Short mmCIF file of C-alpha atoms and ligand atoms in Angstrom, two decimals:
data_model
loop_
_atom_site.label_atom_id
_atom_site.label_comp_id
_atom_site.label_asym_id
_atom_site.label_seq_id
_atom_site.Cartn_x
_atom_site.Cartn_y
_atom_site.Cartn_z
CA MET A 1141 16.81 14.82 -12.86
CA GLN A 1142 13.13 16.05 -14.05
CA GLY A 1143 10.08 15.49 -12.90
CA GLN A 1144 11.64 14.43 -9.95
CA SER A 1145 10.44 15.74 -5.76
CA LEU A 1146 9.86 14.58 -2.63
CA THR A 1147 6.51 14.31 -1.07
CA THR A 1148 6.54 17.03 2.01
CA VAL A 1149 4.23 18.12 3.79
CA ALA A 1150 2.15 20.05 1.83
CA ASP A 1151 1.57 18.03 0.04
CA TYR A 1152 -0.91 16.88 1.97
CA GLU A 1153 -3.39 19.88 2.17
CA ARG A 1154 -5.97 19.08 -0.21
CA LEU A 1155 -6.25 15.42 2.20
CA VAL A 1156 -6.16 17.18 5.00
CA GLY A 1157 -6.50 21.02 5.36
CA GLY A 1158 -4.10 24.05 6.32
CA LYS A 1159 -4.58 24.30 9.21
CA THR A 1160 -3.43 20.63 10.25
CA VAL A 1161 -0.55 21.05 7.60
CA GLU A 1162 -0.06 24.70 9.39
CA ARG A 1163 0.37 22.79 12.40
CA ILE A 1164 2.30 20.13 11.74
CA LEU A 1165 5.26 22.28 10.40
CA ASP A 1166 5.26 24.60 13.51
CA LYS A 1167 6.04 21.29 15.93
CA ALA A 1168 8.76 20.73 13.13
CA ARG A 1169 9.90 24.22 13.69
CA ARG A 1170 10.12 24.41 17.28
CA LEU A 1171 11.91 21.01 17.91
CA GLY A 1172 14.83 23.31 15.59
CA ASP A 1173 17.16 21.04 13.78
CA LEU A 1174 17.19 17.67 15.88
CA HIS A 1175 19.00 15.01 15.01
CA VAL A 1176 17.31 11.28 14.86
CA VAL A 1177 18.27 7.63 13.21
CA ASN A 1178 15.97 4.50 12.87
CA VAL A 1179 16.83 1.46 13.69
CA SER A 1180 15.49 -1.37 12.00
CA SER A 1181 16.43 -4.96 10.62
CA THR A 1182 15.41 -4.64 7.13
CA TYR A 1183 15.11 -1.65 4.57
CA TYR A 1184 12.31 -3.89 2.41
CA GLY A 1185 9.71 -6.54 3.16
CA GLY A 1186 7.24 -5.51 6.10
CA GLY A 1187 5.11 -2.54 7.93
CA VAL A 1188 8.89 -1.34 10.00
CA ALA A 1189 10.41 -0.49 6.26
CA GLU A 1190 6.77 0.50 4.22
CA ILE A 1191 6.52 2.98 7.35
CA LEU A 1192 10.30 3.75 7.76
CA SER A 1193 10.46 4.79 3.82
CA SER A 1194 8.06 7.46 3.90
CA LEU A 1195 8.33 8.79 7.34
CA THR A 1196 12.15 9.27 7.72
CA LEU A 1197 11.45 11.27 4.19
CA LEU A 1198 8.36 13.45 5.05
CA MET A 1199 10.51 14.07 9.15
CA ASN A 1200 13.56 15.54 6.96
CA SER A 1201 11.20 17.53 4.54
CA ALA A 1202 10.01 19.41 7.61
CA GLY A 1203 13.93 19.99 8.91
CA ILE A 1204 13.93 17.21 11.49
CA LYS A 1205 16.97 15.28 10.61
CA THR A 1206 15.72 11.90 10.95
CA GLY A 1207 18.22 9.30 9.99
CA TRP A 1208 17.86 4.60 9.13
CA ARG A 1209 20.03 2.12 9.72
CA ILE A 1210 19.28 -1.58 9.31
CA ILE A 1211 21.68 -3.73 11.60
CA GLN A 1212 23.33 -7.18 9.71
CA GLY A 1213 22.58 -9.88 11.22
CA ARG A 1214 23.43 -13.41 9.45
CA PRO A 1215 21.04 -16.15 9.02
CA ASP A 1216 20.53 -17.85 12.41
CA PHE A 1217 20.72 -14.36 13.92
CA PHE A 1218 17.35 -13.62 11.98
CA SER A 1219 16.03 -17.06 12.70
CA ILE A 1220 16.02 -16.59 16.21
CA THR A 1221 14.77 -12.94 15.76
CA LYS A 1222 12.04 -14.66 13.99
CA LYS A 1223 11.26 -17.06 16.92
CA MET A 1224 11.64 -14.18 19.11
CA HIS A 1225 8.68 -12.00 16.61
CA ASN A 1226 6.77 -15.21 16.73
CA ALA A 1227 7.00 -15.88 20.76
CA LEU A 1228 6.25 -12.27 20.65
CA GLN A 1229 3.20 -12.98 19.40
CA GLY A 1230 2.01 -16.16 22.42
CA ASP A 1231 4.08 -18.89 20.72
CA GLU A 1232 6.41 -21.74 23.34
CA ILE A 1233 9.81 -20.63 22.60
CA ASN A 1234 12.92 -22.10 23.44
CA LEU A 1235 14.75 -19.52 25.02
CA THR A 1236 18.44 -21.20 25.53
CA SER A 1237 21.44 -19.75 26.68
CA LEU A 1238 22.81 -20.02 23.14
CA LYS A 1239 20.20 -18.31 21.06
CA MET A 1240 20.55 -15.66 23.89
CA GLN A 1241 23.85 -14.99 23.29
CA ILE A 1242 23.86 -15.19 19.38
CA TYR A 1243 21.20 -12.51 19.70
CA GLU A 1244 23.10 -10.12 21.93
CA GLU A 1245 26.55 -10.69 20.06
CA VAL A 1246 24.92 -9.51 16.80
CA ALA A 1247 23.76 -6.43 19.25
CA LEU A 1248 27.11 -5.99 20.17
CA GLU A 1249 28.81 -5.98 16.67
CA ASN A 1250 26.39 -3.68 15.51
CA ALA A 1251 27.17 -1.32 18.89
CA VAL A 1252 31.02 -1.14 17.14
CA ARG A 1253 30.14 -0.68 13.67
CA ASN A 1254 27.02 2.37 14.56
CA HIS A 1255 27.79 5.72 16.76
CA PHE A 1256 24.77 6.24 18.06
CA ASP A 1257 25.40 10.03 19.56
CA HIS A 1258 22.01 11.12 17.81
CA ASP A 1259 19.67 13.72 19.89
CA LEU A 1260 17.08 10.62 20.06
CA VAL A 1261 17.33 7.44 19.03
CA ILE A 1262 14.25 4.85 17.75
CA VAL A 1263 14.67 1.31 17.48
CA HIS A 1264 12.13 -1.24 15.91
CA ASP A 1265 10.69 -4.39 17.50
CA PRO A 1266 13.01 -7.35 18.88
CA GLN A 1267 16.31 -7.79 16.07
CA PRO A 1268 17.67 -4.54 17.38
CA LEU A 1269 16.67 -4.29 21.12
CA PRO A 1270 20.18 -5.29 22.73
CA LEU A 1271 21.82 -2.57 21.27
CA ILE A 1272 21.17 -0.10 23.60
CA GLN A 1273 22.94 -2.21 26.48
CA HIS A 1274 26.54 -0.73 24.72
CA TYR A 1275 25.73 2.97 24.42
CA ARG A 1276 26.15 4.92 27.30
CA LYS A 1277 23.13 7.36 26.65
CA LYS A 1278 23.66 11.27 25.61
CA SER A 1279 19.26 11.06 24.46
CA PRO A 1280 16.76 9.87 24.99
CA TRP A 1281 16.37 5.89 23.27
CA VAL A 1282 12.82 4.59 22.10
CA TRP A 1283 11.14 1.07 22.02
CA ARG A 1284 9.63 1.01 18.83
CA CYS A 1285 7.41 -2.14 18.94
CA HIS A 1286 5.60 -3.13 16.10
CA VAL A 1287 4.13 -6.29 16.41
CA ASP A 1288 0.22 -8.39 18.55
CA LEU A 1289 1.27 -8.26 22.39
CA THR A 1290 -1.62 -9.63 22.95
CA GLN A 1291 -0.79 -12.38 24.88
CA PRO A 1292 4.04 -12.92 24.69
CA ASN A 1293 5.26 -15.49 25.65
CA ALA A 1294 6.31 -15.07 30.45
CA GLU A 1295 9.29 -16.53 29.52
CA LEU A 1296 10.74 -14.75 26.94
CA TRP A 1297 9.41 -11.66 28.09
CA SER A 1298 10.69 -11.79 31.05
CA TYR A 1299 14.60 -12.14 29.51
CA LEU A 1300 13.51 -9.11 26.72
CA SER A 1301 11.88 -6.65 29.59
CA LYS A 1302 15.01 -6.33 31.32
CA LEU A 1303 16.36 -5.10 27.71
CA ILE A 1304 13.17 -3.12 27.32
CA GLU A 1305 13.49 -1.22 30.56
CA ARG A 1306 16.73 1.20 29.89
CA TYR A 1307 14.54 2.67 27.29
CA ASP A 1308 13.26 5.86 28.21
CA ALA A 1309 9.89 5.03 26.36
CA VAL A 1310 8.21 2.11 23.99
CA VAL A 1311 5.90 2.91 21.49
CA LEU A 1312 3.78 0.41 20.75
CA SER A 1313 0.63 0.10 18.24
CA LEU A 1314 -2.13 -0.18 20.56
CA PRO A 1315 -3.19 0.10 23.97
CA ALA A 1316 -4.63 -3.21 24.14
CA TYR A 1317 -0.73 -4.57 23.23
CA ALA A 1318 0.15 -2.47 27.09
CA GLN A 1319 2.73 -4.79 29.38
CA ASN A 1320 4.04 -4.35 33.29
CA LEU A 1321 6.96 -2.19 32.80
CA GLY A 1322 8.37 0.34 33.93
CA THR A 1323 9.25 2.05 31.39
CA PRO A 1324 6.07 4.94 30.09
CA GLN A 1325 4.36 3.29 27.10
CA ARG A 1326 2.40 5.54 24.34
CA PHE A 1327 0.07 4.03 21.60
CA ILE A 1328 0.95 5.30 17.91
CA MET A 1329 -0.55 3.59 15.32
CA PRO A 1330 1.25 3.58 12.36
CA ALA A 1331 -0.36 5.76 8.25
CA ILE A 1332 0.08 4.86 5.16
CA ASN A 1333 1.36 7.31 2.48
CA PRO A 1334 -0.75 8.04 -0.12
CA PHE A 1335 1.45 8.71 -2.36
CA SER A 1336 4.13 6.24 -2.43
CA SER A 1337 4.04 3.18 -5.14
CA THR A 1338 2.41 1.29 -2.94
CA ASN A 1339 -0.56 3.96 -2.78
CA LYS A 1340 -1.16 6.94 -5.35
CA ASP A 1341 -3.12 6.62 -8.34
CA LEU A 1342 -3.31 4.23 -10.93
CA THR A 1343 -4.73 4.82 -14.25
CA ASP A 1344 -6.85 1.09 -15.77
CA LYS A 1345 -4.54 1.14 -18.09
CA GLU A 1346 -1.54 0.47 -15.34
CA ILE A 1347 -2.88 -1.86 -13.48
CA ASP A 1348 -4.56 -4.20 -16.30
CA GLU A 1349 -0.28 -3.81 -17.70
CA ARG A 1350 0.89 -4.73 -14.41
CA LEU A 1351 -2.09 -7.88 -13.75
CA SER A 1352 -0.63 -8.94 -16.83
CA HIS A 1353 3.09 -8.34 -16.51
CA TYR A 1354 2.46 -11.57 -13.96
CA ASP A 1355 -0.40 -13.33 -16.49
CA ILE A 1356 -3.23 -12.46 -13.72
CA PRO A 1357 -6.66 -13.70 -15.35
CA THR A 1358 -9.29 -10.52 -15.79
CA ASP A 1359 -11.92 -12.69 -16.64
CA LEU A 1360 -13.45 -13.56 -12.62
CA PRO A 1361 -13.71 -10.82 -10.00
CA ILE A 1362 -10.49 -11.36 -7.89
CA VAL A 1363 -10.01 -12.09 -4.59
CA VAL A 1364 -6.83 -10.57 -3.03
CA GLN A 1365 -4.59 -11.24 0.18
CA VAL A 1366 -0.95 -9.30 -0.03
CA SER A 1367 1.21 -10.40 3.07
CA ARG A 1368 4.46 -12.01 3.83
CA PHE A 1369 4.09 -15.57 4.00
CA ASP A 1370 4.05 -15.67 7.22
CA LYS A 1371 1.64 -18.10 9.72
CA TRP A 1372 -0.39 -15.76 11.24
CA LYS A 1373 -1.19 -14.14 7.92
CA ASP A 1374 -3.13 -17.42 7.91
CA PRO A 1375 -3.04 -17.73 3.93
CA GLU A 1376 -3.77 -21.23 4.50
CA GLY A 1377 -7.39 -20.02 5.78
CA VAL A 1378 -7.79 -17.92 2.84
CA ILE A 1379 -7.14 -20.05 -0.02
CA ARG A 1380 -9.31 -23.11 2.39
CA ALA A 1381 -11.94 -19.71 2.68
CA PHE A 1382 -12.13 -18.98 -1.61
CA GLN A 1383 -12.49 -22.73 -2.11
CA ILE A 1384 -15.08 -22.56 0.04
CA ALA A 1385 -16.25 -19.43 -2.08
CA ARG A 1386 -15.48 -20.35 -5.35
CA LYS A 1387 -17.98 -23.39 -4.96
CA SER A 1388 -20.65 -20.11 -5.27
CA VAL A 1389 -19.25 -17.46 -7.35
CA ASP A 1390 -17.09 -17.99 -9.99
CA CYS A 1391 -13.52 -16.21 -9.13
CA THR A 1392 -9.48 -16.13 -9.10
CA LEU A 1393 -7.37 -15.99 -6.02
CA VAL A 1394 -4.04 -14.08 -5.48
CA LEU A 1395 -2.27 -14.28 -3.02
CA VAL A 1396 0.77 -11.90 -2.90
CA GLY A 1397 3.67 -11.88 -0.61
CA ASN A 1398 7.73 -10.69 -0.67
CA ILE A 1399 10.14 -12.53 1.86
CA ALA A 1400 11.97 -10.43 3.81
CA THR A 1401 14.96 -10.73 3.98
CA ASP A 1402 14.65 -10.42 8.21
CA ASP A 1403 11.97 -12.92 8.09
CA PRO A 1404 13.75 -17.01 6.95
CA GLU A 1405 10.09 -18.75 7.46
CA GLY A 1406 8.90 -16.93 4.64
CA GLN A 1407 10.69 -19.69 2.09
CA ASP A 1408 8.62 -22.63 3.19
CA VAL A 1409 5.46 -21.25 3.81
CA PHE A 1410 5.51 -19.92 0.19
CA ALA A 1411 7.02 -23.62 -0.71
CA SER A 1412 3.93 -25.17 1.21
CA LEU A 1413 1.36 -23.18 -0.25
CA CYS A 1414 1.89 -23.72 -3.72
CA ARG A 1415 1.15 -26.96 -3.79
CA CYS A 1416 -2.26 -25.40 -3.66
CA ALA A 1417 -2.12 -23.52 -6.60
CA ASP A 1418 -4.43 -24.11 -9.65
CA GLU A 1419 -5.45 -22.13 -12.67
CA ARG A 1420 -8.18 -20.08 -10.12
CA ILE A 1421 -5.27 -19.82 -7.34
CA ARG A 1422 -2.14 -18.05 -8.14
CA ILE A 1423 0.05 -17.46 -5.52
CA LEU A 1424 3.00 -14.96 -6.34
CA SER A 1425 6.44 -14.05 -4.45
CA VAL A 1426 7.35 -10.99 -5.52
CA GLN A 1427 8.48 -7.75 -3.69
CA ASP A 1428 6.61 -5.42 -6.87
CA SER A 1429 4.46 -2.68 -4.68
CA ALA A 1430 3.05 -1.64 -8.52
CA LEU A 1431 1.62 -5.22 -8.59
CA VAL A 1432 -0.09 -4.37 -4.63
CA ASN A 1433 -1.13 -1.38 -5.40
CA ALA A 1434 -3.14 -2.44 -8.60
CA LEU A 1435 -4.17 -5.84 -7.97
CA GLN A 1436 -5.62 -3.94 -4.61
CA ARG A 1437 -7.52 -1.49 -6.91
CA ARG A 1438 -8.62 -4.35 -8.40
CA ALA A 1439 -9.85 -6.70 -6.72
CA ALA A 1440 -13.12 -7.18 -6.06
CA VAL A 1441 -12.47 -8.26 -2.43
CA VAL A 1442 -9.53 -7.66 -0.22
CA LEU A 1443 -8.70 -10.07 2.73
CA GLN A 1444 -6.46 -10.07 5.54
CA LYS A 1445 -7.66 -13.27 7.48
CA SER A 1446 -4.80 -12.33 9.86
CA ILE A 1447 -5.03 -14.10 13.61
CA ARG A 1448 -2.07 -11.92 15.20
CA GLU A 1449 -1.56 -8.19 13.58
CA GLY A 1450 0.48 -5.33 15.01
CA PHE A 1451 -1.49 -3.01 13.04
CA GLY A 1452 -2.28 -4.00 9.36
CA LEU A 1453 -1.08 -1.78 6.90
CA THR A 1454 -2.21 -3.73 4.33
CA VAL A 1455 -5.61 -3.31 5.69
CA THR A 1456 -5.42 0.31 5.42
CA GLU A 1457 -3.96 0.44 1.55
CA ALA A 1458 -6.47 -1.17 0.57
CA MET A 1459 -9.14 0.42 2.55
CA TRP A 1460 -8.02 4.12 1.20
CA LYS A 1461 -8.26 2.25 -2.45
CA GLY A 1462 -11.92 2.12 -1.88
CA ALA A 1463 -12.06 -1.68 -1.73
CA ALA A 1464 -14.02 -4.27 0.29
CA VAL A 1465 -11.88 -5.67 3.24
CA VAL A 1466 -11.99 -8.78 4.51
CA GLY A 1467 -10.17 -8.79 7.66
CA GLY A 1468 -9.17 -11.39 10.60
CA ARG A 1469 -10.48 -10.23 14.30
CA ALA A 1470 -7.21 -9.53 15.42
CA GLY A 1471 -5.04 -6.48 16.39
CA GLY A 1472 -4.96 -3.74 14.53
CA ILE A 1473 -7.50 -4.59 11.94
CA THR A 1474 -9.96 -3.84 14.84
CA HIS A 1475 -8.50 -0.47 14.91
CA GLN A 1476 -9.34 -0.42 11.45
CA ILE A 1477 -12.26 -2.25 10.35
CA GLU A 1478 -15.85 -1.29 11.77
CA ASP A 1479 -17.36 -4.59 11.18
CA GLY A 1480 -20.02 -4.17 8.47
CA VAL A 1481 -19.41 -0.13 8.05
CA ASN A 1482 -16.08 0.05 6.09
CA GLY A 1483 -15.26 -3.76 5.71
CA PHE A 1484 -15.75 -6.70 7.37
CA LEU A 1485 -14.20 -8.93 10.79
CA VAL A 1486 -14.76 -12.56 10.95
CA GLY A 1487 -13.29 -15.00 12.98
CA SER A 1488 -13.63 -18.04 11.44
CA VAL A 1489 -12.86 -19.86 7.39
CA GLU A 1490 -16.36 -20.05 6.80
CA GLU A 1491 -16.91 -16.53 8.13
CA ALA A 1492 -14.28 -14.96 5.27
CA ALA A 1493 -15.85 -17.43 2.76
CA GLU A 1494 -19.82 -16.16 3.57
CA ARG A 1495 -18.68 -12.35 3.51
CA ILE A 1496 -16.66 -13.30 -0.01
CA VAL A 1497 -19.30 -14.53 -1.20
CA ALA A 1498 -22.17 -11.83 -0.59
CA LEU A 1499 -19.65 -8.77 -1.25
CA LEU A 1500 -18.93 -10.55 -4.82
CA LYS A 1501 -23.11 -11.49 -5.02
CA ASP A 1502 -24.05 -7.61 -4.01
CA ARG A 1503 -21.87 -5.02 -5.32
CA THR A 1504 -23.78 -2.18 -4.24
CA LEU A 1505 -22.83 -3.48 -0.43
CA ALA A 1506 -19.24 -3.45 -1.79
CA SER A 1507 -18.34 -0.01 -3.55
CA ARG A 1508 -20.50 1.40 -0.24
CA LEU A 1509 -18.31 -0.37 2.45
CA GLY A 1510 -15.82 0.85 -0.01
CA GLU A 1511 -16.47 4.21 0.35
CA LYS A 1512 -16.69 4.78 3.91
CA ALA A 1513 -13.55 2.81 3.65
CA ARG A 1514 -11.37 5.74 2.19
CA GLU A 1515 -12.96 7.93 4.28
CA SER A 1516 -11.98 6.67 7.51
CA VAL A 1517 -8.39 6.16 6.57
CA ARG A 1518 -8.11 10.01 5.57
CA ASN A 1519 -8.99 10.77 8.71
CA ARG A 1520 -7.35 8.51 10.52
CA PHE A 1521 -4.30 6.86 8.56
CA LEU A 1522 -2.03 9.42 6.69
CA MET A 1523 1.49 9.83 7.29
CA THR A 1524 0.53 12.79 8.51
CA ARG A 1525 -1.17 12.20 11.61
CA LEU A 1526 1.45 9.32 11.95
CA MET A 1527 4.34 12.50 12.25
CA GLU A 1528 2.31 14.51 13.77
CA GLU A 1529 2.17 12.38 16.89
CA TRP A 1530 5.69 11.69 17.04
CA LEU A 1531 6.33 14.86 16.64
CA ASP A 1532 4.70 15.38 19.93
CA LEU A 1533 6.17 12.67 21.86
CA MET A 1534 9.74 14.10 20.82
CA GLY A 1535 8.71 17.39 22.05
CA SER A 1536 7.42 16.19 25.86
CA PHE A 1537 10.99 14.89 26.42
CA GLU A 1538 12.50 16.30 28.91
CA PRO A 1539 16.52 17.18 28.73
CA ARG A 1540 17.00 14.60 30.81
CA PHE A 1541 15.33 11.96 28.73
CA GLY A 1542 12.25 11.54 30.37
CA LEU A 1543 8.91 11.98 29.50
CA ARG A 1544 6.53 14.85 31.15
CA GLY A 1545 4.14 13.48 32.79
CA ALA A 1546 5.13 10.01 32.26
CA ALA A 1547 3.06 7.39 33.98
CA GLY A 1548 3.89 3.43 33.46
CA SER A 1549 1.47 3.87 30.16
CA GLN A 1550 -0.89 6.10 29.19
CA ASN A 1551 -4.19 5.40 26.80
N1 UDP B 368 4.46 -5.64 0.81
C1 UDP B 368 4.78 -5.29 -0.24
N2 UDP B 368 4.58 -6.85 -0.91
C2 UDP B 368 4.13 -8.15 -0.76
C3 UDP B 368 3.61 -7.94 0.84
C4 UDP B 368 2.81 -6.52 1.61
O1 UDP B 368 4.71 -4.27 -0.75
O2 UDP B 368 4.66 -9.15 -1.55
C5 UDP B 368 3.85 -4.22 1.43
C6 UDP B 368 1.98 -4.03 2.36
O3 UDP B 368 1.97 -3.03 1.05
C7 UDP B 368 2.60 -3.27 3.48
C8 UDP B 368 3.47 -4.30 4.22
O4 UDP B 368 4.48 -4.77 3.23
O5 UDP B 368 2.83 -1.86 3.12
C9 UDP B 368 2.68 -5.31 5.06
O6 UDP B 368 2.83 -4.70 6.25
P1 UDP B 368 1.77 -4.94 7.38
O7 UDP B 368 1.66 -3.96 8.40
O8 UDP B 368 0.94 -5.54 6.46
O9 UDP B 368 2.61 -6.53 7.99
P2 UDP B 368 4.00 -6.64 8.60
O10 UDP B 368 4.94 -7.03 7.18
O11 UDP B 368 4.33 -5.87 9.07
O12 UDP B 368 3.62 -7.86 9.29
#
């Protein structure tokens, strides 16, 4: 195959330096030929899939045999797990015994179909969480939760924590998400692959081609939000902010989203937003990483006006491209944007509108923030940093699964 090659740790050398590359490869070598499996609920359509697509390949390139399996589930199962996702982010939930039965039944079916006899099993998010009930563990199991756990629903948490406490470690994105658990908790922030189709450099011609493919007008400055059609991303707030901003500055809003197979609410959110579409408010439901890349590069302002956000890879991606980013003051976004330094944080529709106008009027400000944004991603949010933190965690398991020096939580 001509020109086909996978990214390796060495490809990051010009971004992170030779010493970092050597240190990571050395840590990987010391783990021997560890066999690791990740389990999640969708191959595309959200941050978990985006991270695993790159991280699993990078791990393999360094000799850690890393696989990725998806659980199969019926629509009613995913409707329940989406309700759980929402409740973990603070919603109410009507947790009936039927819901718990379907949830656990699907886990049993998937447990029978899969044979996890790996050296490490990493289970992502609530969907596959109960799998652990059906195994006699031979190795450590880690639950990696990506959602914003600022205020989980107490009833749901009490049900799930019985499952969570069967794990040997829990990995959350931020110390602020730490819970009262008997299981040791570790905190690892996600990261991006700068060489993926979402993030790699594009020429102006390639950007133009993607935008014209979707008939996106380029005559006025573009304001963009890229995210699943999910209420926590506040797409309605984005439209309202844009409507206020456009009274002061002419611009076009593009909302791009995809609908993940494990997110049954997306279709309804998309349909209701479409009522607001007009010549200057474009709403696209499509899975096209090159379009995401092109929009984040061409946008005059990138919004991520989330109300809850586990981490917010779309923020990282836009910052990497030197975009002027306006993010909701929520979860992981506040760990990426330093207000007024490498972007803006906002707490309301009005504030978002104000920042959009300011950035559209002052392009020097926009590029100054964008430059800082790119630099902060280079320093903190590239995939090599994420890989190294996982290697450290893998190396810290004692033979009998416990984490060395483990306490309930660690900041
Ligand atoms: N994404 C995409 N197309 C879309 C919307 C999102 O490819 O239409 C990608 C986006 O580029 C990012 C991921 O999906 O890599 C979303 O991750 P994030 O952490 O922002 O949010 P999540 O969906 O996990 O809540």
